[in-house]
Coordinates of C-alpha atoms in Angstrom, one line a residue:
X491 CA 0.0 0.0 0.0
X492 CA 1.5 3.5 -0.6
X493 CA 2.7 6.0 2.4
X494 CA -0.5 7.3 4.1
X495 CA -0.4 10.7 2.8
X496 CA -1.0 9.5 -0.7
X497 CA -3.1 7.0 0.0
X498 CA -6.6 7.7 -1.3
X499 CA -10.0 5.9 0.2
X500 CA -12.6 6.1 -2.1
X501 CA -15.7 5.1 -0.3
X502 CA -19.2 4.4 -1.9
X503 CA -22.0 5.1 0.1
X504 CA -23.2 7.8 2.7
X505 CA -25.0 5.6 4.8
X506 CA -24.3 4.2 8.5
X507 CA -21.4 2.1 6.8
X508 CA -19.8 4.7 5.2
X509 CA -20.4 7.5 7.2
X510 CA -18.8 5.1 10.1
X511 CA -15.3 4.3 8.1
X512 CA -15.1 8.2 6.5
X513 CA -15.1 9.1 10.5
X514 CA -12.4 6.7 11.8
X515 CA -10.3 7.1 8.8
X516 CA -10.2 11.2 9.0
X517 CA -8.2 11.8 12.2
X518 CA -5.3 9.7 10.2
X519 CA -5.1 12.6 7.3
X520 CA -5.6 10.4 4.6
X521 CA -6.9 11.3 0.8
X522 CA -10.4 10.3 1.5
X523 CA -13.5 11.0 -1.1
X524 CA -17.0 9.8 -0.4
X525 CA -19.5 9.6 -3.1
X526 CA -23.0 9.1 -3.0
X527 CA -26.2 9.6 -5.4
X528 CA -28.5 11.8 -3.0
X529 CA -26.7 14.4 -0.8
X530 CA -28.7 13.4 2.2
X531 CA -27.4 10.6 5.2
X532 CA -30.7 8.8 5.9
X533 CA -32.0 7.4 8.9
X534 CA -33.6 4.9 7.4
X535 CA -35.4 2.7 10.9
X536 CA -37.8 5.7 10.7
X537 CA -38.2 6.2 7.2
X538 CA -42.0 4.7 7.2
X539 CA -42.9 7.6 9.9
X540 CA -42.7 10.2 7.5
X541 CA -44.5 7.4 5.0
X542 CA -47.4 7.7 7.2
X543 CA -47.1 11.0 8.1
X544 CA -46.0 11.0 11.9
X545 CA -42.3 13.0 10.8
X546 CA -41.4 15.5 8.5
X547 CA -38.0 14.8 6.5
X548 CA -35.8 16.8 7.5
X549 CA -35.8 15.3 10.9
X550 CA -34.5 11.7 9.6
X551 CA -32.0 13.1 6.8
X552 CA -28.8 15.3 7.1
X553 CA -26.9 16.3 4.6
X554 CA -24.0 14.2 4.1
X555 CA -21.2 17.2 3.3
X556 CA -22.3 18.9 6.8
X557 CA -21.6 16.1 8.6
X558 CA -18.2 15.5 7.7
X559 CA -17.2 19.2 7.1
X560 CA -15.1 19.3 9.8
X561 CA -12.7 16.6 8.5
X562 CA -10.4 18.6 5.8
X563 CA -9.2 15.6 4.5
X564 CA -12.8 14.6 3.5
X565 CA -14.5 15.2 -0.1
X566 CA -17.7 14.6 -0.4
X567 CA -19.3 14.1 -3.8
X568 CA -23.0 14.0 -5.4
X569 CA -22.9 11.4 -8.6
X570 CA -24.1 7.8 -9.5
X571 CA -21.6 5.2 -9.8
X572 CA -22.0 3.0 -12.8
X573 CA -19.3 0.8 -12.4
X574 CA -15.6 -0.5 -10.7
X575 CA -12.6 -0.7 -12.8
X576 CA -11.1 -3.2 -10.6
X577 CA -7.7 -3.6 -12.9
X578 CA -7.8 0.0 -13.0
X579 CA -8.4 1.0 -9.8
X580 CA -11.5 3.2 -10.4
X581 CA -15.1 4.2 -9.7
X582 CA -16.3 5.0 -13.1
X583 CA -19.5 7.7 -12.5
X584 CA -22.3 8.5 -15.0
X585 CA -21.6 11.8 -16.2
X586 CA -18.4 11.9 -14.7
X587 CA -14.5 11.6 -15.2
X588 CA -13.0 8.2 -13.6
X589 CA -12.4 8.8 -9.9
X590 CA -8.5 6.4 -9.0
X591 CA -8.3 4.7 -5.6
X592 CA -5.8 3.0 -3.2
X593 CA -8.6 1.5 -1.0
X594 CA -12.1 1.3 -2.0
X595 CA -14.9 1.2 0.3
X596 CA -18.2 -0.1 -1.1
X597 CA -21.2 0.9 1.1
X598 CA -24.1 1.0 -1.1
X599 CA -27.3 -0.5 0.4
X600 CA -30.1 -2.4 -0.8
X601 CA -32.7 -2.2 -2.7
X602 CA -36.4 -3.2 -3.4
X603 CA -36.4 -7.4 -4.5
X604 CA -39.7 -8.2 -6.3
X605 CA -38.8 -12.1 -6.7
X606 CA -39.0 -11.8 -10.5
X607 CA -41.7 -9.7 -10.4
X608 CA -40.5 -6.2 -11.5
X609 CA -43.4 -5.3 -13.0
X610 CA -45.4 -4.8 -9.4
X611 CA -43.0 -2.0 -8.5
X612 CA -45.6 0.8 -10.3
X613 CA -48.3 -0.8 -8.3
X614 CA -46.7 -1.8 -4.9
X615 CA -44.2 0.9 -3.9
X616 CA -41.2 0.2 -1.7
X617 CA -39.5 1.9 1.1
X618 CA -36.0 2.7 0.9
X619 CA -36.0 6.4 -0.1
X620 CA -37.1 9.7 1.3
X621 CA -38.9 10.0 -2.4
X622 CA -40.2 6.6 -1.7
X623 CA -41.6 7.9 1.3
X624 CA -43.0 11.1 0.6
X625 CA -44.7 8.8 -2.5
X626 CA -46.3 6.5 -0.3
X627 CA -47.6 9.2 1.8
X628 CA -49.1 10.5 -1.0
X629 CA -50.7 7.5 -1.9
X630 CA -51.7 6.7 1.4
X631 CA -53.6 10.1 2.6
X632 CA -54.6 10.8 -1.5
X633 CA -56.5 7.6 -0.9
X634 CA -58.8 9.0 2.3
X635 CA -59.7 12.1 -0.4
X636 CA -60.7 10.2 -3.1
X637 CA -63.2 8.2 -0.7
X638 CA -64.5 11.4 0.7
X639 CA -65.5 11.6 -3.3
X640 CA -67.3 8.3 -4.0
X641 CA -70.7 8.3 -3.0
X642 CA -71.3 4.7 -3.6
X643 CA -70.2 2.4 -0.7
X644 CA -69.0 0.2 -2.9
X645 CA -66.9 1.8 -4.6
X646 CA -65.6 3.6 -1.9
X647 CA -64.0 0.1 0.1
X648 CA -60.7 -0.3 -2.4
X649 CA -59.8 3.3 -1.6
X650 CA -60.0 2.3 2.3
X651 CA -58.4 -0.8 1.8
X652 CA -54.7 -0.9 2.6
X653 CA -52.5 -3.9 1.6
X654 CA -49.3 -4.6 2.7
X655 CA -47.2 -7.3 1.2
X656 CA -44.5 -8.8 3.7
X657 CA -44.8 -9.2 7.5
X658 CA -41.1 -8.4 8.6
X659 CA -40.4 -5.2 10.9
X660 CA -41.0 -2.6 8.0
X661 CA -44.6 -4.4 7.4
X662 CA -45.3 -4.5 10.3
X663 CA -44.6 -1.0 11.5
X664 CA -46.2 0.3 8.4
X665 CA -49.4 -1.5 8.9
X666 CA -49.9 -0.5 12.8
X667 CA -49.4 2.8 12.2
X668 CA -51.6 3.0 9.0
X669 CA -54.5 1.4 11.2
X670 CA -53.8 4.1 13.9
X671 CA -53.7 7.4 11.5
X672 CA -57.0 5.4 10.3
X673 CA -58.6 4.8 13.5
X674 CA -57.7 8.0 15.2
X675 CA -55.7 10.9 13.6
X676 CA -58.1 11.1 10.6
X677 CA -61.6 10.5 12.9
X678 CA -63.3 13.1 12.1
X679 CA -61.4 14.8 9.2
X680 CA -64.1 13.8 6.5
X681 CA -67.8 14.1 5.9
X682 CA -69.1 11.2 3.5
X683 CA -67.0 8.3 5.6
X684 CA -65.8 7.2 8.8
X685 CA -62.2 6.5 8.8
X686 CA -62.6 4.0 10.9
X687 CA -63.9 1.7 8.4
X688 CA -60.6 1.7 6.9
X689 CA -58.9 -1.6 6.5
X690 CA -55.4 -2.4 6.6
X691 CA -53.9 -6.0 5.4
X692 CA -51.1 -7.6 6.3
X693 CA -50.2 -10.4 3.9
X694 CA -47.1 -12.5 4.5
X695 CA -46.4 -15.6 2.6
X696 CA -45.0 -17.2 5.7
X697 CA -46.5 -18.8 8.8
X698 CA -45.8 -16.1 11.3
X699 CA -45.0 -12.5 11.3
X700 CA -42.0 -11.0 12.4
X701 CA -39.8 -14.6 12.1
X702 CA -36.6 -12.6 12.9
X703 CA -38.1 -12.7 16.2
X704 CA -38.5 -15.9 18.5
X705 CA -42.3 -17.7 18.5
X706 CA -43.8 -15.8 21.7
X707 CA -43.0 -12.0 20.8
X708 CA -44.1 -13.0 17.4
X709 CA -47.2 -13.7 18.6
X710 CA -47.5 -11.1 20.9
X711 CA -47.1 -8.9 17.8
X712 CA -49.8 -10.7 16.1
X713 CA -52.3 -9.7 19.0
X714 CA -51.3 -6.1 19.3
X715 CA -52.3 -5.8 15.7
X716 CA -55.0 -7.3 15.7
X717 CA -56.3 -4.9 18.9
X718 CA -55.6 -2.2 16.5
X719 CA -57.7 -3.7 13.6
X720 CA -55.7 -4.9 11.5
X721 CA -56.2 -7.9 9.7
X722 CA -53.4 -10.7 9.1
X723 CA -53.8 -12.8 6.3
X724 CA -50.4 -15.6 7.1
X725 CA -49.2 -18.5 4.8
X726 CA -50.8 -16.4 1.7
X727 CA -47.9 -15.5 -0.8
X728 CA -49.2 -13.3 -3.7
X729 CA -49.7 -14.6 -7.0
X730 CA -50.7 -10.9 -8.6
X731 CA -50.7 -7.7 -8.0
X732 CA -52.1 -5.1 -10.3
X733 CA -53.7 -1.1 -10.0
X734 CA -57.2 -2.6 -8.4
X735 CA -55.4 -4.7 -6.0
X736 CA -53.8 -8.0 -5.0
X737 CA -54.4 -11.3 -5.8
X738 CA -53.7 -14.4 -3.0
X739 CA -54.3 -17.9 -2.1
X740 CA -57.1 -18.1 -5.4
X741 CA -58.6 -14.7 -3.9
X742 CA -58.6 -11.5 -5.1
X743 CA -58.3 -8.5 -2.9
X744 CA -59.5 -4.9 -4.0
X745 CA -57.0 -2.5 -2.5
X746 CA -56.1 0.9 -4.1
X747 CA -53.1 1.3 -1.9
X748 CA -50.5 -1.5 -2.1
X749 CA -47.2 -1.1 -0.6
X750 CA -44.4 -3.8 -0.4
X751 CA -42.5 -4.9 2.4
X752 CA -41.4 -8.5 1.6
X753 CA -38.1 -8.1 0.5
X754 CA -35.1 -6.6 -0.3
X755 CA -31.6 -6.9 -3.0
X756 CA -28.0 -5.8 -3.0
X757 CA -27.1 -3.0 -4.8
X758 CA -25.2 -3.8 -8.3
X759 CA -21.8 -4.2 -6.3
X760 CA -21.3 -7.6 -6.9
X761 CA -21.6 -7.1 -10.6
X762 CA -19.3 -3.8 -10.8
X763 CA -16.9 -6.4 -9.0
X764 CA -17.6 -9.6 -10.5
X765 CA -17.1 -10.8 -7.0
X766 CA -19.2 -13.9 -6.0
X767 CA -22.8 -13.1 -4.2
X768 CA -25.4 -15.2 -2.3
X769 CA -29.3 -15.2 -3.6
X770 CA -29.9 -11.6 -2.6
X771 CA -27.2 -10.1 -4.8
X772 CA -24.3 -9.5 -1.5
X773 CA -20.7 -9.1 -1.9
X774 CA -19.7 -12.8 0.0
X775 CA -16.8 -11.2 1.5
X776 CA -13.5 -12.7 3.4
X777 CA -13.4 -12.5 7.1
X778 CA -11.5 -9.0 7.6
X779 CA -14.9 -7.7 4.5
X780 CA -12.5 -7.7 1.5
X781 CA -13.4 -9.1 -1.4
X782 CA -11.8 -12.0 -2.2
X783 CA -9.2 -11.3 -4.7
X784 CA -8.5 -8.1 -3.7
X785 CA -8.1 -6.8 -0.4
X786 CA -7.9 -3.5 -1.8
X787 CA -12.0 -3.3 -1.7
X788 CA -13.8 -3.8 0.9
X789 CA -17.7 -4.0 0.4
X790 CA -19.7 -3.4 3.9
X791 CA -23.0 -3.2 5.0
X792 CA -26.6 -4.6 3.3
X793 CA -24.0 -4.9 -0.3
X794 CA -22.0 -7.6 2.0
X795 CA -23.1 -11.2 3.3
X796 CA -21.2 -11.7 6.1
X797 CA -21.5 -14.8 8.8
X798 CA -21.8 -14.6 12.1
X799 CA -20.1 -16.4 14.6
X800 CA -23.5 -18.6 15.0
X801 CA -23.5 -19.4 11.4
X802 CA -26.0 -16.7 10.8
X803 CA -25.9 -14.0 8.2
X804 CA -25.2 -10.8 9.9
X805 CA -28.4 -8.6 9.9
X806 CA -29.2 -5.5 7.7
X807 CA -29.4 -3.1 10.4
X808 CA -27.2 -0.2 11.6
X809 CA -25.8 -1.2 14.2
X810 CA -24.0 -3.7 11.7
X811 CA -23.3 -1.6 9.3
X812 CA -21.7 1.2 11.7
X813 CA -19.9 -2.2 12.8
X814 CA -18.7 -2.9 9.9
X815 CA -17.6 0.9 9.1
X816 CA -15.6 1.3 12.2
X817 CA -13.8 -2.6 11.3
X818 CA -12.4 -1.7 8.0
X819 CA -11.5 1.5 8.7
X820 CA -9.0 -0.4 11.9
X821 CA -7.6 -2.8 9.0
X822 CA -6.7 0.3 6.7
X823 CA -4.8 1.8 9.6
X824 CA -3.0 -1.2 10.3
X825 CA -2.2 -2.2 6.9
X826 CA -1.0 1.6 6.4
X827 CA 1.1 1.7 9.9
X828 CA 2.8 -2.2 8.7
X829 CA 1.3 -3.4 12.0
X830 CA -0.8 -7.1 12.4
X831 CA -4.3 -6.6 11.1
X832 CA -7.2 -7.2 13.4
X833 CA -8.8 -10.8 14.0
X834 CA -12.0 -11.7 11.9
X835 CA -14.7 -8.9 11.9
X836 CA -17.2 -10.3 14.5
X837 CA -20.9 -8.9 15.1
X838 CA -21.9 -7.6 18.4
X839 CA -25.6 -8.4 18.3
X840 CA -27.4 -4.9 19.5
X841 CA -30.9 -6.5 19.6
X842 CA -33.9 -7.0 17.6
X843 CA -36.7 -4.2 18.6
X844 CA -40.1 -3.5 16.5
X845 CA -42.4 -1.5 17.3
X846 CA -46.6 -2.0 17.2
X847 CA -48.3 1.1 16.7
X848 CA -47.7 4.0 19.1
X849 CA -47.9 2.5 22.5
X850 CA -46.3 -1.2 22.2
X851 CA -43.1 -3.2 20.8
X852 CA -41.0 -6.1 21.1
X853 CA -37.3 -5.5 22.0
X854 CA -35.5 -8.9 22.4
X855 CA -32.0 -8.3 23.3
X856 CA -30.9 -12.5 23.4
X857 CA -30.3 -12.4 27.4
X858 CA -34.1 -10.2 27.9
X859 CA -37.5 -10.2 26.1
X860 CA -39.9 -7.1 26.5
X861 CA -43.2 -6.6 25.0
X862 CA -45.8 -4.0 25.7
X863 CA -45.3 0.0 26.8
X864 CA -41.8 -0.7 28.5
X865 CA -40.4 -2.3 24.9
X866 CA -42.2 0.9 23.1
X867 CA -40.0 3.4 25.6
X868 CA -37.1 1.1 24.6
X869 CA -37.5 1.1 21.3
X870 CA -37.9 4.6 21.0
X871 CA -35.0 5.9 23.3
X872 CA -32.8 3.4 20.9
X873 CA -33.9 4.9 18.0
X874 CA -33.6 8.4 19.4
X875 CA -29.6 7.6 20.5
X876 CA -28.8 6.7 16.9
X877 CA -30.1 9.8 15.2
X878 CA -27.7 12.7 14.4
X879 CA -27.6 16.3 16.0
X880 CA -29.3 17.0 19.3
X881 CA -32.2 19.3 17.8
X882 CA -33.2 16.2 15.6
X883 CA -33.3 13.8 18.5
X884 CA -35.3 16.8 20.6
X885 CA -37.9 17.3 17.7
X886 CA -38.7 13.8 16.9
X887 CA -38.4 12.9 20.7
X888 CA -41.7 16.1 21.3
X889 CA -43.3 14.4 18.0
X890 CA -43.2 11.2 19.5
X891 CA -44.7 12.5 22.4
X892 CA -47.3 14.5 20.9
X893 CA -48.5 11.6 19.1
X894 CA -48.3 9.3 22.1
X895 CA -51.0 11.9 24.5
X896 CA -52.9 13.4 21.9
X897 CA -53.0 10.6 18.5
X898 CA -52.2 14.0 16.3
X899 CA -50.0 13.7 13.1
X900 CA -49.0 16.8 11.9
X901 CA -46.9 15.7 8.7
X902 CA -50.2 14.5 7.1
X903 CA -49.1 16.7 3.7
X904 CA -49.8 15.9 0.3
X905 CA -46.9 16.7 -1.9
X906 CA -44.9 16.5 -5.4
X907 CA -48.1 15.2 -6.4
X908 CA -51.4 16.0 -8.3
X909 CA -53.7 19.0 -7.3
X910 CA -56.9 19.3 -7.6
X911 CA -59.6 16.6 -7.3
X912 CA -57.6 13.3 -6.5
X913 CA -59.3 11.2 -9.5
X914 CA -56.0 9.3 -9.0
X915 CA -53.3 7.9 -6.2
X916 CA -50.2 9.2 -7.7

């Protein structure tokens, strides 16, 4: 590797991943430029909130050059990689001259997986994206005016019917808090209708919900929806899905609103890399996250399948990611100061914590399992330690409790869509 002050990190990715490595690598003064496609750091546990309207944007996004101003050492750059010239050692850009690296760090994330099935994406919106986000938001609240403007019963029940494909935390999440803003926030908004006659679906292919979590909180979660009136439909994968609805187990479904939850895919890493992947599409790295071939890369986060010491893929979460960040970054310092690298990157489980609505959640942290209001206060003092800036983690933390005492959503804005009379979801 070449003397440290010529040595330039390239590293793909502003999320917890990269965000984590840029940080441990600046102190060192190395060349280091980060690239990513949106000039935003997302928070992305949160990002159905501002889906269904509980939190604005700005308080789960931060832009990525602010946060690493400080670090002189540190460029940050807006473009779309295309590609890795791994013979020659750069990130080729769309729109862009090449960009040459010593060390390249590939944090890009996942993406929506449709199983084959590309063609549901128009109908069945995921959520990985503040634009994904503020789209489903749309969708979801443009849904509640068009039924305020069908007079006929009938024709009203697809508008108030909400289907959600895939019962894993983001599901879940998404479909408790759509049956609150149903049940209470928007009681009382409109004329012609009673919100409460809203349905919200939750389909999973599977026999349980929430199957990263052990039998009993599973089950406790399938309770706590159904207190809040949602309706479970297990064991039914869909076989269709369409602009009047969803199609399952030989039934059709008539839902307006269909969002997807049921599973996500690399980024194109492993294809830029030609590096071998697993099913999903991520990097299989070696044990210190290179790719094998080349420890000059180094590929981190949901772009890398990595095992745990139980045999386990390591989980898509941040605290893995951030993991993974701070790892690498130790092996580049060593490798740059000619000192033994560090033993096999091994994940510190953090916990698995959903949440149910407004008032409950499971937290199971291996050695302790909590359910109910205490899991809820857990969950959300977790999720507050993890966001950036104190003023964030004060506004969400008075939003939450706003919410929590009064039911109120004040982010309930229609936006970047159509005006007018809502003839139309998007």
């Amino acid at each position: 590797m070449t003397a440290a002050a010529d040595h330039h990190v390239v590293i793909v990715g502003a999320g917890f991943g990269g965000l984590e490595a840029a940080r441990h690598l600046a102190p060192t003064g190395l060349r280091i430029t980060v690239i990513d496609r949106r000039n935003h750091h997302l928070f992305q546990p949160l990002l159905y909130q501002v889906a269904t309207a509980s939190l604005p944007t700005s308080e789960i996004a931060w832009p990525a050059r602010s946060l690493l101003r400080r670090y002189k050492n540190v460029t940050t750059l807006l473009g779309t990689v295309v590609g890795i010239d791994k013979a020659g050692k750069t990130v080729l850009l769309e729109g862009e001259q090449p960009i040459a690296f010593d060390t390249l760090i590939v944090a890009t994330g996942a993406r929506h997986a449709y199983f084959g099935r590309d063609e549901w994406e128009p109908y069945a919106p995921g959520l990985k994206t503040l634009e994904d986000a503020t789209r489903i938001r749309r969708r979801i609240l443009s849904a509640f005016e068009q039924a305020e403007w069908e007079p006929d019963e009938a024709a009203r029940a697809p508008f108030l019917t909400f289907a959600i494909i895939g019962a894993g935390p983001t599901g879940v999440e998404l479909a408790g808090t759509i049956a609150e803003l149903a049940h209470d926030t928007l009681r009382g908004d409109f004329r012609n209708f009673d919100t409460r006659s809203a349905r919200v679906v939750l389909i999973e292919a599977g026999p349980r919900i929430l199957a990263g979590f052990t039998p009993d909180l599973s089950a406790y979660a399938e309770r706590a929806l159904a207190r809040l009136g949602v309706e479970i439909r297990l064991g039914h994968p869909v076989s269709q899905c369409g602009p009047d609805g969803v199609e399952l187990g030989g039934e059709f479904l008539a839902a307006k609103t269909i969002l997807w939850a049921a599973g996500v895919a690399a980024s194109p890493a492993a294809e830029w890399l030609g590096a071998p992947a697993d099913r999903a599409g991520r990097v299989r790295v070696e044990p210190d996250l290179s790719v094998p071939g080349d420890p000059a890369i180094f590929v981190i986060g949901d772009t890398a399948a990595v095992e745990g010491a139980d045999g386990k893929p390591v989980p898509g979460v941040a605290p893995a990611a951030k993991q993974e960040g701070g790892y690498v970054a130790g092996v580049i310092k060593a490798r740059l100061a000619g000192k033994a690298p560090p033993p096999p990157f091994a994940y510190k489980n953090a916990g698995n914590l959903a949440t149910i609505g407004k008032r409950a959640a499971i937290v199971d942290f291996g050695w302790i399992k909590l359910r109910g209001r205490l899991a809820w206060w857990i969950w959300g003092v977790a999720h507050i330690f993890f966001l950036i800036g104190l003023r964030n983690r004060i506004a969400v933390s008075l939003n939450w409790l706003w919410i929590y005492f009064t039911g109120h959503r004040s982010a309930r804005l229609i936006t970047q869509g159509n005006t007018g009379t809502p003839r139309q979801t998007e």
